[in-house]
Coordinates of C-alpha atoms in Angstrom, one line a residue:
Chain A
X1 CA 0.0 0.0 0.0
X2 CA 1.6 3.2 -1.1
X3 CA 1.1 6.5 0.7
X4 CA -0.7 8.9 -1.6
X5 CA 1.0 12.2 -1.8
X6 CA -0.9 13.8 -4.7
X7 CA -2.7 17.0 -3.7
X8 CA -5.5 18.8 -5.5
X9 CA -3.0 21.5 -6.6
X10 CA -0.9 18.8 -8.2
X11 CA -3.9 17.6 -10.2
X12 CA -4.8 21.1 -11.3
X13 CA -1.2 21.8 -12.3
X14 CA -1.2 18.5 -14.3
X15 CA -4.3 19.5 -16.2
X16 CA -3.0 23.0 -17.0
X17 CA 0.3 21.4 -18.2
X18 CA -1.7 19.1 -20.5
X19 CA -3.5 22.1 -21.9
X20 CA -0.2 23.9 -22.5
X21 CA 1.3 20.8 -24.2
X22 CA -1.7 20.6 -26.5
X23 CA -1.6 24.3 -27.4
X24 CA 2.1 24.0 -28.2
X25 CA 1.4 21.0 -30.4
X26 CA 3.8 18.8 -28.4
X27 CA 1.7 15.9 -29.2
X28 CA 4.2 13.1 -28.5
X29 CA 4.6 14.5 -25.0
X30 CA 0.8 14.5 -24.8
X31 CA 0.6 10.8 -25.7
X32 CA 3.3 10.1 -23.1
X33 CA 1.0 11.4 -20.4
X34 CA -1.1 8.3 -20.7
X35 CA -0.6 4.9 -19.0
X36 CA 0.2 1.9 -21.2
X37 CA -3.5 1.0 -21.2
X38 CA -4.7 4.6 -21.4
X39 CA -7.8 5.5 -23.5
X40 CA -9.0 8.7 -25.2
X41 CA -12.7 8.8 -26.1
X42 CA -15.2 11.2 -27.6
X43 CA -18.7 9.8 -27.5
X44 CA -21.5 10.9 -29.9
X45 CA -22.9 14.3 -29.2
X46 CA -26.0 14.1 -26.9
X47 CA -25.3 10.6 -25.8
X48 CA -22.3 10.6 -23.4
X49 CA -23.0 7.2 -22.0
X50 CA -23.5 5.5 -25.4
X51 CA -22.2 2.0 -26.0
X52 CA -19.4 1.8 -28.6
X53 CA -20.9 -1.2 -30.3
X54 CA -24.4 0.4 -30.7
X55 CA -23.3 4.0 -31.5
X56 CA -20.7 5.7 -33.5
X57 CA -18.1 7.6 -31.5
X58 CA -16.0 10.4 -32.8
X59 CA -12.9 8.9 -31.2
X60 CA -12.5 5.6 -29.4
X61 CA -8.8 5.3 -29.0
X62 CA -6.7 2.7 -27.1
X63 CA -3.1 3.6 -26.3
X64 CA -1.9 2.6 -29.8
X65 CA -4.4 4.7 -31.6
X66 CA -4.0 7.8 -29.5
X67 CA -0.3 7.5 -30.2
X68 CA -1.1 7.3 -33.9
X69 CA -3.5 10.2 -33.6
X70 CA -0.8 12.3 -32.0
X71 CA 1.9 11.4 -34.5
X72 CA -0.4 11.8 -37.5
X73 CA -1.3 15.3 -36.5
X74 CA 2.4 16.3 -36.5
X75 CA 3.0 15.2 -40.1
X76 CA 3.0 17.7 -42.9
X77 CA 0.6 15.3 -44.8
X78 CA -2.0 15.7 -42.1
X79 CA -3.3 18.4 -44.4
X80 CA -6.1 19.6 -42.2
X81 CA -3.6 20.7 -39.6
X82 CA -0.8 21.9 -41.9
X83 CA 0.1 24.5 -41.1
X84 CA -1.0 23.9 -37.5
X85 CA -4.1 25.8 -36.4
X86 CA -3.8 28.0 -33.3
X87 CA -5.6 26.6 -30.3
X88 CA -6.3 27.8 -26.8
X89 CA -7.4 25.1 -24.3
X90 CA -9.1 26.6 -21.2
X91 CA -10.1 24.3 -18.3
X92 CA -12.5 25.5 -15.7
X93 CA -14.7 24.2 -12.8
X94 CA -12.2 21.6 -11.9
X95 CA -13.6 19.0 -9.5
X96 CA -11.2 16.4 -8.1
X97 CA -12.6 13.3 -6.5
X98 CA -11.1 10.3 -4.7
X99 CA -7.7 12.0 -4.1
X100 CA -6.8 9.3 -1.6
X101 CA -7.7 6.3 -3.8
X102 CA -5.7 4.5 -6.5
X103 CA -7.7 6.2 -9.3
X104 CA -8.3 9.9 -9.0
X105 CA -11.3 11.2 -10.9
X106 CA -11.4 14.7 -12.3
X107 CA -14.1 16.6 -14.1
X108 CA -13.7 19.9 -15.7
X109 CA -15.4 22.1 -18.2
X110 CA -13.4 23.1 -21.2
X111 CA -13.5 25.9 -23.8
X112 CA -11.2 25.2 -26.7
X113 CA -10.8 27.8 -29.5
X114 CA -9.3 26.8 -32.8
X115 CA -8.4 29.3 -35.4
X116 CA -7.1 28.7 -38.9
X117 CA -7.3 30.7 -42.1
X118 CA -9.1 33.5 -40.3
X119 CA -11.9 31.3 -39.1
X120 CA -12.5 30.6 -35.5
X121 CA -14.3 27.6 -34.1
X122 CA -15.1 27.0 -30.5
X123 CA -15.5 23.6 -28.8
X124 CA -17.2 23.5 -25.4
X125 CA -17.9 20.6 -23.1
X126 CA -16.7 18.5 -20.2
X127 CA -13.6 16.4 -19.7
X128 CA -13.6 13.4 -17.4
X129 CA -10.2 12.0 -16.4
X130 CA -9.1 9.0 -14.5
X131 CA -5.6 9.7 -13.2
X132 CA -3.2 7.3 -11.5
X133 CA 0.2 7.7 -9.9
X134 CA 3.0 5.9 -11.6
X135 CA 6.8 6.3 -10.8
X136 CA 6.0 9.4 -8.9
X137 CA 4.2 11.0 -11.8
X138 CA 0.6 11.5 -12.6
X139 CA -0.6 9.6 -15.6
X140 CA -3.9 9.6 -17.5
X141 CA -5.7 6.2 -17.4
X142 CA -8.6 7.6 -19.4
X143 CA -9.8 10.8 -20.8
X144 CA -13.4 11.2 -22.0
X145 CA -14.5 14.3 -23.9
X146 CA -18.2 15.1 -23.8
X147 CA -19.0 17.8 -26.3
X148 CA -21.7 20.2 -25.2
X149 CA -22.6 21.2 -28.8
X150 CA -25.8 20.6 -30.8
X151 CA -23.7 19.3 -33.7
X152 CA -20.3 19.7 -35.3
X153 CA -21.5 22.7 -37.2
X154 CA -19.9 24.9 -38.2
X155 CA -16.7 23.3 -37.0
X156 CA -17.0 20.3 -39.3
X157 CA -14.2 18.3 -37.8
X158 CA -12.2 17.5 -34.8
X159 CA -8.7 17.7 -36.1
X160 CA -7.0 18.7 -32.8
X161 CA -6.8 16.9 -29.5
X162 CA -9.7 18.1 -27.4
Chain B
X1 CA -22.1 32.4 -68.3
X2 CA -24.6 29.8 -69.5
X3 CA -22.3 27.1 -70.5
X4 CA -21.2 25.2 -67.5
X5 CA -19.7 22.0 -69.0
X6 CA -17.3 21.5 -71.9
X7 CA -17.5 17.9 -72.9
X8 CA -15.0 17.2 -75.7
X9 CA -14.6 13.5 -76.3
X10 CA -12.5 14.0 -79.4
X11 CA -10.0 16.0 -77.4
X12 CA -10.4 13.9 -74.3
X13 CA -11.2 17.0 -72.3
X14 CA -13.9 17.6 -69.8
X15 CA -14.2 20.9 -68.1
X16 CA -16.6 22.3 -65.5
X17 CA -17.0 26.0 -65.1
X18 CA -16.1 27.1 -61.6
X19 CA -19.1 29.5 -61.3
X20 CA -21.2 26.5 -60.4
X21 CA -19.5 26.4 -57.0
X22 CA -19.9 30.0 -56.1
X23 CA -22.9 31.6 -57.9
X24 CA -26.0 32.2 -55.8
X25 CA -28.3 32.2 -58.8
X26 CA -27.0 28.8 -59.8
X27 CA -27.8 27.5 -56.3
X28 CA -31.3 28.8 -56.6
X29 CA -31.6 27.0 -59.9
X30 CA -30.2 23.8 -58.3
X31 CA -32.9 24.0 -55.6
X32 CA -35.6 24.2 -58.2
X33 CA -34.3 21.7 -60.8
X34 CA -32.4 19.2 -58.6
X35 CA -33.4 19.3 -55.0
X36 CA -37.1 19.8 -55.7
X37 CA -37.2 17.1 -58.4
X38 CA -34.8 14.3 -57.5
X39 CA -35.1 11.5 -55.0
X40 CA -33.4 12.6 -51.8
X41 CA -32.2 10.3 -49.0
X42 CA -34.4 10.8 -45.9
X43 CA -32.9 8.1 -43.6
X44 CA -32.6 4.4 -42.9
X45 CA -35.7 2.5 -41.9
X46 CA -34.0 1.1 -38.8
X47 CA -33.7 4.6 -37.3
X48 CA -37.5 4.3 -36.7
X49 CA -38.0 0.6 -36.0
X50 CA -40.8 0.9 -33.4
X51 CA -44.3 2.3 -33.9
X52 CA -44.2 5.9 -32.9
X53 CA -40.4 6.3 -33.4
X54 CA -39.5 9.6 -35.0
X55 CA -36.5 11.7 -36.0
X56 CA -36.3 15.2 -37.2
X57 CA -34.5 15.6 -40.5
X58 CA -33.5 18.4 -42.8
X59 CA -33.9 17.3 -46.4
X60 CA -33.8 19.4 -49.5
X61 CA -34.1 22.5 -47.3
X62 CA -37.2 21.3 -45.6
X63 CA -37.8 20.5 -41.9
X64 CA -39.3 17.0 -41.9
X65 CA -40.4 14.4 -39.3
X66 CA -39.3 10.9 -40.3
X67 CA -41.9 8.9 -38.4
X68 CA -43.3 5.3 -38.2
X69 CA -47.0 6.0 -37.5
X70 CA -49.2 3.8 -35.4
X71 CA -50.5 2.1 -38.6
X72 CA -46.9 1.0 -39.3
X73 CA -46.4 3.3 -42.3
X74 CA -43.2 5.2 -42.7
X75 CA -44.1 8.9 -43.3
X76 CA -42.3 12.2 -43.8
X77 CA -44.4 14.9 -42.3
X78 CA -43.6 18.5 -42.9
X79 CA -42.7 19.7 -39.4
X80 CA -44.9 22.8 -39.5
X81 CA -48.2 23.5 -37.8
X82 CA -51.0 23.9 -40.4
X83 CA -52.4 26.7 -38.1
X84 CA -49.7 29.3 -38.0
X85 CA -46.6 27.4 -39.1
X86 CA -44.5 26.9 -36.0
X87 CA -42.2 23.9 -35.9
X88 CA -44.5 21.3 -34.2
X89 CA -41.9 18.8 -32.9
X90 CA -38.8 20.3 -31.2
X91 CA -37.2 17.1 -30.0
X92 CA -34.6 15.7 -32.4
X93 CA -35.8 12.1 -31.9
X94 CA -38.1 10.1 -29.7
X95 CA -41.2 8.0 -29.6
X96 CA -44.7 9.5 -29.4
X97 CA -48.3 8.8 -30.6
X98 CA -49.0 12.6 -30.7
X99 CA -47.2 15.7 -31.7
X100 CA -48.3 18.9 -30.1
X101 CA -47.5 22.4 -31.3
X102 CA -46.8 24.5 -28.2
X103 CA -48.0 27.8 -29.8
X104 CA -51.8 27.2 -29.7
X105 CA -51.7 23.6 -28.5
X106 CA -53.0 21.9 -31.6
X107 CA -52.3 18.2 -31.4
X108 CA -51.7 15.7 -34.2
X109 CA -51.6 11.9 -34.3
X110 CA -48.2 10.6 -35.6
X111 CA -49.8 10.2 -39.0
X112 CA -50.4 13.9 -39.1
X113 CA -54.2 13.9 -38.4
X114 CA -55.4 16.8 -36.3
X115 CA -56.9 15.4 -33.1
X116 CA -57.2 18.2 -30.7
X117 CA -57.3 22.0 -30.4
X118 CA -58.5 24.3 -27.7
X119 CA -61.5 26.6 -28.3
X120 CA -63.2 24.4 -30.9
X121 CA -66.4 26.4 -30.6
X122 CA -64.6 29.2 -32.5
X123 CA -64.4 27.1 -35.6
X124 CA -67.1 25.7 -38.0
X125 CA -68.5 22.2 -37.3
X126 CA -67.0 20.8 -40.4
X127 CA -63.6 22.2 -39.7
X128 CA -60.9 20.0 -41.2
X129 CA -63.4 17.6 -42.8
X130 CA -61.2 18.0 -45.9
X131 CA -58.0 17.3 -44.0
X132 CA -56.3 20.5 -44.9
X133 CA -55.6 21.2 -41.2
X134 CA -53.7 18.0 -40.7
X135 CA -49.9 18.1 -40.7
X136 CA -49.0 17.7 -44.4
X137 CA -47.1 14.6 -45.4
X138 CA -44.6 14.3 -48.3
X139 CA -46.6 12.4 -51.0
X140 CA -43.7 10.5 -52.4
X141 CA -41.8 8.4 -49.9
X142 CA -40.2 5.2 -51.2
X143 CA -37.9 2.6 -49.8
X144 CA -35.2 0.6 -51.4
X145 CA -33.8 -2.1 -49.2
X146 CA -34.0 0.0 -46.1
X147 CA -32.9 3.3 -47.6
X148 CA -35.9 5.7 -47.5
X149 CA -36.1 8.5 -50.0
X150 CA -38.5 11.4 -50.5
X151 CA -39.3 13.3 -53.6
X152 CA -41.0 16.7 -53.5
X153 CA -42.1 16.4 -57.2
X154 CA -45.4 14.4 -57.2
X155 CA -44.8 13.5 -60.9
X156 CA -41.4 12.0 -60.4
X157 CA -40.6 8.6 -61.7
X158 CA -40.5 5.8 -59.1
X159 CA -37.5 5.4 -56.8
X160 CA -36.9 2.0 -58.4
X161 CA -36.7 3.4 -61.8
X162 CA -34.7 6.4 -60.6
X163 CA -32.0 4.2 -59.0
X164 CA -31.8 2.1 -62.1
X165 CA -28.6 0.1 -62.4
X166 CA -27.3 1.7 -59.1
X167 CA -29.5 -0.9 -57.4
X168 CA -27.0 -3.6 -58.4
X169 CA -24.4 -1.9 -56.2
X170 CA -26.7 -1.1 -53.3
X171 CA -27.6 -4.8 -53.3
X172 CA -24.0 -5.7 -53.0
X173 CA -23.7 -3.6 -49.9
X174 CA -26.9 -4.8 -48.3
X175 CA -26.3 -8.5 -49.2
X176 CA -23.2 -8.6 -47.0
X177 CA -25.7 -9.2 -44.1
X178 CA -28.1 -12.1 -43.9
X179 CA -30.6 -9.9 -42.0
X180 CA -30.1 -6.5 -43.6
X181 CA -28.3 -3.5 -42.3
X182 CA -29.1 -1.2 -39.4
X183 CA -28.2 2.4 -38.7
X184 CA -26.1 2.8 -35.6
X185 CA -26.8 5.5 -33.0
X186 CA -24.7 8.7 -33.1
X187 CA -25.4 10.0 -36.6
X188 CA -22.6 12.5 -37.2
X189 CA -23.9 16.0 -38.0
X190 CA -21.1 18.1 -39.4
X191 CA -20.4 20.6 -42.0
X192 CA -18.0 21.6 -44.7
X193 CA -17.3 25.1 -45.8
X194 CA -17.4 24.2 -49.5
X195 CA -19.9 23.6 -52.3
X196 CA -22.1 20.5 -52.1
X197 CA -21.0 19.1 -55.5
X198 CA -17.4 19.0 -54.4
X199 CA -18.3 16.4 -51.8
X200 CA -20.3 14.4 -54.3
X201 CA -17.1 14.4 -56.5
X202 CA -14.7 13.7 -53.7
X203 CA -16.7 10.7 -52.5
X204 CA -16.1 8.7 -55.8
X205 CA -12.6 10.1 -56.4
X206 CA -10.0 7.5 -55.8
X207 CA -7.3 9.5 -57.6
X208 CA -7.0 11.7 -54.4
X209 CA -6.7 8.6 -52.2
X210 CA -2.9 8.3 -51.9
X211 CA -1.8 12.0 -51.8
X212 CA -4.6 13.2 -49.5
X213 CA -4.6 10.2 -47.2
X214 CA -0.9 9.3 -47.0
X215 CA -0.9 9.5 -43.2
X216 CA -3.7 6.9 -43.0
X217 CA -1.9 4.5 -45.4
X218 CA 1.3 5.0 -43.4
X219 CA -0.5 3.9 -40.3
X220 CA -2.0 0.9 -42.2
X221 CA 1.5 -0.1 -43.4
X222 CA 3.0 0.2 -39.9
X223 CA 0.3 -2.2 -38.7
X224 CA 0.8 -4.7 -41.5
X225 CA 4.0 -4.6 -43.5
X226 CA 2.4 -7.0 -46.1
X227 CA 0.1 -4.2 -47.2
X228 CA 2.8 -2.6 -49.3
X229 CA 1.8 -4.9 -52.1
X230 CA -1.8 -3.9 -52.2
X231 CA -2.7 -1.0 -54.4
X232 CA -6.0 0.8 -55.0
X233 CA -7.2 -1.0 -58.1
X234 CA -10.5 -1.4 -59.8
X235 CA -12.9 0.3 -62.2
X236 CA -15.0 3.4 -62.4
X237 CA -18.6 3.0 -63.8
X238 CA -21.2 5.5 -64.9
X239 CA -24.7 4.5 -63.8
X240 CA -28.2 5.7 -64.7
X241 CA -29.5 9.2 -64.0
X242 CA -26.1 10.7 -62.9
X243 CA -25.3 8.0 -60.3
X244 CA -21.8 6.6 -60.4
X245 CA -19.5 4.1 -58.6
X246 CA -16.0 3.0 -58.1
X247 CA -15.4 -0.6 -57.3
X248 CA -11.9 -1.6 -56.2
X249 CA -9.6 -3.5 -53.9
X250 CA -7.9 -1.6 -51.1
X251 CA -5.3 -2.4 -48.3
X252 CA -7.6 -1.8 -45.4
X253 CA -9.5 -4.5 -43.5
X254 CA -13.1 -5.1 -44.6
X255 CA -15.2 -6.3 -41.8
X256 CA -17.0 -8.7 -44.2
X257 CA -14.1 -11.0 -45.0
X258 CA -10.8 -9.2 -45.2
X259 CA -9.0 -9.5 -41.9
X260 CA -6.3 -7.0 -40.8
X261 CA -3.7 -7.4 -38.1
X262 CA -5.2 -4.8 -35.7
X263 CA -8.1 -7.2 -35.2
X264 CA -8.0 -10.3 -32.9
X265 CA -6.8 -13.5 -34.5
X266 CA -10.2 -15.1 -33.6
X267 CA -11.9 -12.8 -36.1
X268 CA -9.9 -14.3 -38.9
X269 CA -11.7 -17.7 -38.6
X270 CA -15.0 -16.0 -38.2
X271 CA -14.4 -14.1 -41.4
X272 CA -13.5 -17.2 -43.3
X273 CA -16.8 -18.7 -42.2
X274 CA -18.6 -15.6 -43.3
X275 CA -17.1 -15.9 -46.7
X276 CA -18.1 -19.5 -47.0
X277 CA -21.7 -18.5 -46.0
X278 CA -21.7 -15.8 -48.6
X279 CA -20.6 -18.3 -51.2
X280 CA -23.4 -20.6 -50.2
X281 CA -25.9 -17.8 -50.6
X282 CA -24.6 -16.1 -53.7
X283 CA -22.0 -18.4 -55.4
X284 CA -18.2 -17.8 -55.3
X285 CA -18.0 -14.9 -57.8
X286 CA -20.6 -12.7 -56.1
X287 CA -19.4 -13.7 -52.6
X288 CA -15.9 -12.5 -53.7
X289 CA -17.3 -9.3 -55.0
X290 CA -19.3 -8.6 -51.8
X291 CA -16.5 -9.5 -49.4
X292 CA -13.3 -8.3 -51.1
X293 CA -14.3 -5.4 -53.2
X294 CA -14.9 -1.8 -52.0
X295 CA -17.6 0.3 -53.4
X296 CA -18.1 4.1 -53.3
X297 CA -21.5 4.9 -54.8
X298 CA -22.9 8.3 -55.4
X299 CA -26.7 8.5 -55.9
X300 CA -27.4 11.7 -57.7
X301 CA -27.5 14.3 -56.3
X302 CA -26.5 14.0 -52.7
X303 CA -26.3 10.5 -51.3
X304 CA -23.1 8.7 -51.0
X305 CA -22.9 5.1 -49.8
X306 CA -19.3 4.0 -49.1
X307 CA -18.9 0.3 -48.5
X308 CA -15.2 0.4 -47.6
X309 CA -13.5 -0.4 -44.3
X310 CA -17.0 0.1 -42.9
X311 CA -20.3 1.1 -44.4
X312 CA -21.2 4.8 -44.3
X313 CA -24.0 6.7 -45.9
X314 CA -23.7 10.5 -46.2
X315 CA -26.1 13.0 -47.3
X316 CA -25.5 16.7 -47.5
X317 CA -27.4 19.9 -48.4
X318 CA -26.2 23.4 -49.2
X319 CA -27.3 26.4 -47.2
X320 CA -25.2 28.6 -49.4
X321 CA -22.9 28.0 -52.3
X322 CA -19.9 27.6 -49.9
X323 CA -21.4 25.7 -47.0
X324 CA -23.0 22.3 -46.6
X325 CA -24.6 20.5 -43.7
X326 CA -23.6 16.8 -43.8
X327 CA -25.3 13.9 -42.0
X328 CA -23.1 10.8 -41.8
X329 CA -24.5 7.4 -40.9
X330 CA -22.8 4.2 -40.0
X331 CA -24.6 1.0 -41.2
X332 CA -23.8 -2.4 -40.0
X333 CA -25.3 -5.9 -40.3
X334 CA -28.2 -6.5 -38.0
X335 CA -27.3 -9.0 -35.3
X336 CA -23.5 -8.7 -35.8
X337 CA -21.7 -10.1 -32.8
X338 CA -20.0 -7.6 -30.4
X339 CA -16.4 -8.4 -31.3
X340 CA -17.1 -7.9 -35.0
X341 CA -19.1 -4.7 -34.4
X342 CA -16.2 -3.3 -32.3
X343 CA -13.7 -4.2 -35.0
X344 CA -16.0 -2.6 -37.6
X345 CA -16.5 0.6 -35.6
X346 CA -12.8 1.0 -34.9
X347 CA -12.1 0.6 -38.6
X348 CA -14.7 3.3 -39.2
X349 CA -13.3 5.7 -36.7
X350 CA -9.7 5.3 -38.0
X351 CA -10.6 6.6 -41.4
X352 CA -14.1 8.0 -41.5
X353 CA -16.0 10.6 -39.6
X354 CA -15.1 14.2 -38.6
X355 CA -12.4 13.0 -36.1
X356 CA -11.0 10.2 -38.3
X357 CA -7.6 10.1 -39.8
X358 CA -8.8 10.8 -43.3
X359 CA -12.2 12.6 -43.6
X360 CA -10.9 15.9 -42.1
X361 CA -8.2 16.0 -44.8
X362 CA -10.9 15.5 -47.5
X363 CA -12.8 18.4 -46.0
X364 CA -9.7 20.5 -45.9
X365 CA -9.2 19.8 -49.6
X366 CA -12.7 20.9 -50.5
X367 CA -12.4 24.0 -48.4
X368 CA -9.2 24.9 -50.1
X369 CA -10.9 24.5 -53.5
X370 CA -13.7 26.7 -52.3
X371 CA -11.4 29.4 -51.0
X372 CA -9.4 29.5 -54.2
X373 CA -12.5 29.8 -56.3
X374 CA -12.0 33.5 -55.5
X375 CA -9.9 33.4 -58.6
X376 CA -12.8 32.4 -60.8
X377 CA -12.9 35.5 -62.8
X378 CA -9.5 34.7 -64.3
X379 CA -9.1 31.0 -63.8
X380 CA -12.5 29.6 -65.0
X381 CA -12.4 25.9 -65.5
X382 CA -11.9 22.7 -63.5
X383 CA -10.5 19.7 -65.4
X384 CA -12.2 16.3 -64.9
X385 CA -10.9 14.4 -67.9
X386 CA -8.8 11.7 -66.3
X387 CA -9.2 8.4 -68.1
X388 CA -11.1 9.8 -71.1
X389 CA -8.3 8.7 -73.3
X390 CA -9.0 5.1 -72.3
X391 CA -12.7 5.4 -73.5
X392 CA -15.5 5.9 -71.1
X393 CA -16.2 2.1 -70.8
X394 CA -12.6 1.3 -69.8
X395 CA -12.2 3.7 -66.8
X396 CA -10.1 2.7 -63.9
X397 CA -11.3 3.4 -60.4
X398 CA -8.7 6.2 -60.2
X399 CA -10.2 7.8 -63.3
X400 CA -13.0 10.3 -63.4
X401 CA -15.8 8.9 -65.6
X402 CA -18.1 8.5 -62.6
X403 CA -17.7 12.2 -61.9
X404 CA -18.3 13.2 -65.6
X405 CA -21.5 11.2 -65.5
X406 CA -22.6 13.2 -62.4
X407 CA -21.8 16.4 -64.3
X408 CA -23.5 15.3 -67.5
X409 CA -26.7 14.7 -65.5
X410 CA -26.3 18.0 -63.6
X411 CA -25.8 19.9 -66.9
X412 CA -28.8 18.3 -68.6
X413 CA -31.1 19.3 -65.7
X414 CA -29.7 22.9 -65.4
X415 CA -29.5 23.4 -69.2
X416 CA -33.1 22.2 -69.7
X417 CA -34.3 24.8 -67.3
X418 CA -32.2 27.6 -68.9
X419 CA -33.5 26.6 -72.3
X420 CA -37.1 26.6 -71.1
X421 CA -36.6 30.1 -69.8
X422 CA -35.1 31.3 -73.1
X423 CA -38.1 29.9 -75.0
X424 CA -40.5 31.8 -72.7
X425 CA -38.5 35.0 -73.1
X426 CA -38.6 34.7 -76.9
X427 CA -42.4 34.2 -77.1

């Protein structure tokens, strides 16, 4: 039984660091924030508890695919993000639960702006994380992105890591 | 500019004038001559499988309610109150015997019949005896193998006749399942800041596959080094009434019978069995075609059925020359087991959909076309002549005959309307 030393402030700092990494397009570092069995999921709009066999998700990544997603977006041939769009990830209303258990749960609202070719799109919604401590570091076991939008209009795409 | 197409078979040159992507008057003409007269995809019958199930749809610029009424009929009701016009149903989907307009509380059965209204004594006794106060239904609603279409032109030819030899290809998609296909939840509603015809073209354009989607094929090759040998090979075919298809082999897994290393080993055996079953049902040749060949079908004007690494149907409608609203569906065999369904859905997500590794790059390409049409005054024509030198019957899947066929149909409809106008003006 390890003694938990993670504080709420550590969790908040971790989240802000993730947001900064994403805004700086350091996507390999982002993938490295996940555990070996980490997952990244974006369920269908309006159905956050959907089953992945009955409904179509936007993203349903295991550790391999989230790595592929990150690496793809860094390539020049990921045309939709070449040159990279400018993004601002803002995290608010951070609620940390189960600080003293093995898996820390965090919920936060997000507002993510993306601008490219003089068009700005805004994504809003709620992130749910499961965080664990591994080798004295916080790691993401799962990240679920619930979009609070009516549809992907006018955005048309999710070509960044939300 | 009244000549939109230059179709020069002798010179093997096919040109499309770029004004068709940017001109507002042309869009108005398209609404009148194409979207008001062609069969348009409304939805898949499995979206409303129970009595009373309904979904709101925007089709051809209309607000419709796609509903399975208590009598079992599939209907498309215009979602507008016959009294003062408000949208009657505000929920996107659900199940209900009755729709009630909140404005003056008129209520309608789910077949559209007016069944209640406050203050009845203010109206004549025979009010609505002629049914004009019922919610109006689209008169022409027809279904081909689960795909439900509407037509706002009451004199239109039947859906069956309209689909013509495109039915052969829809059959190949549907026949991969013994029990038919079903639409999954989570229909993807997204948009593209580009003209609608660019998406119709792009959907049957295999020529762009490698350059636009290199990152996807890189990932496939990392997963399976054997894939280097598989090319995108097949044929392009023009079908009736402007429909077109490309049919080809591709290096991704097909959840019918082409296993890929990202899937569990167990699925390999399952897929062999599926192939055997298909052969029993249809014979070796057709089973091979169903299982191993990919199909991208465009049903003129705005339905695309892609039977590729998963099955997707997309329909789209312009709100302006440079903006479309897309609805993307995933279709899968009814009763598919969980492991197969998961493999299929993972396959879908990896390429298709607005967060996939390919579709966003398609949309970027279309948006860059649209943006650069700012140069239309000086740079007027698109070239769509690839493969004409081979003769239109010998086109490869990476050629463009299926697009020329779309444009020839488009041009015929638009020119007919222009000519009619000219005749009227001369009289």
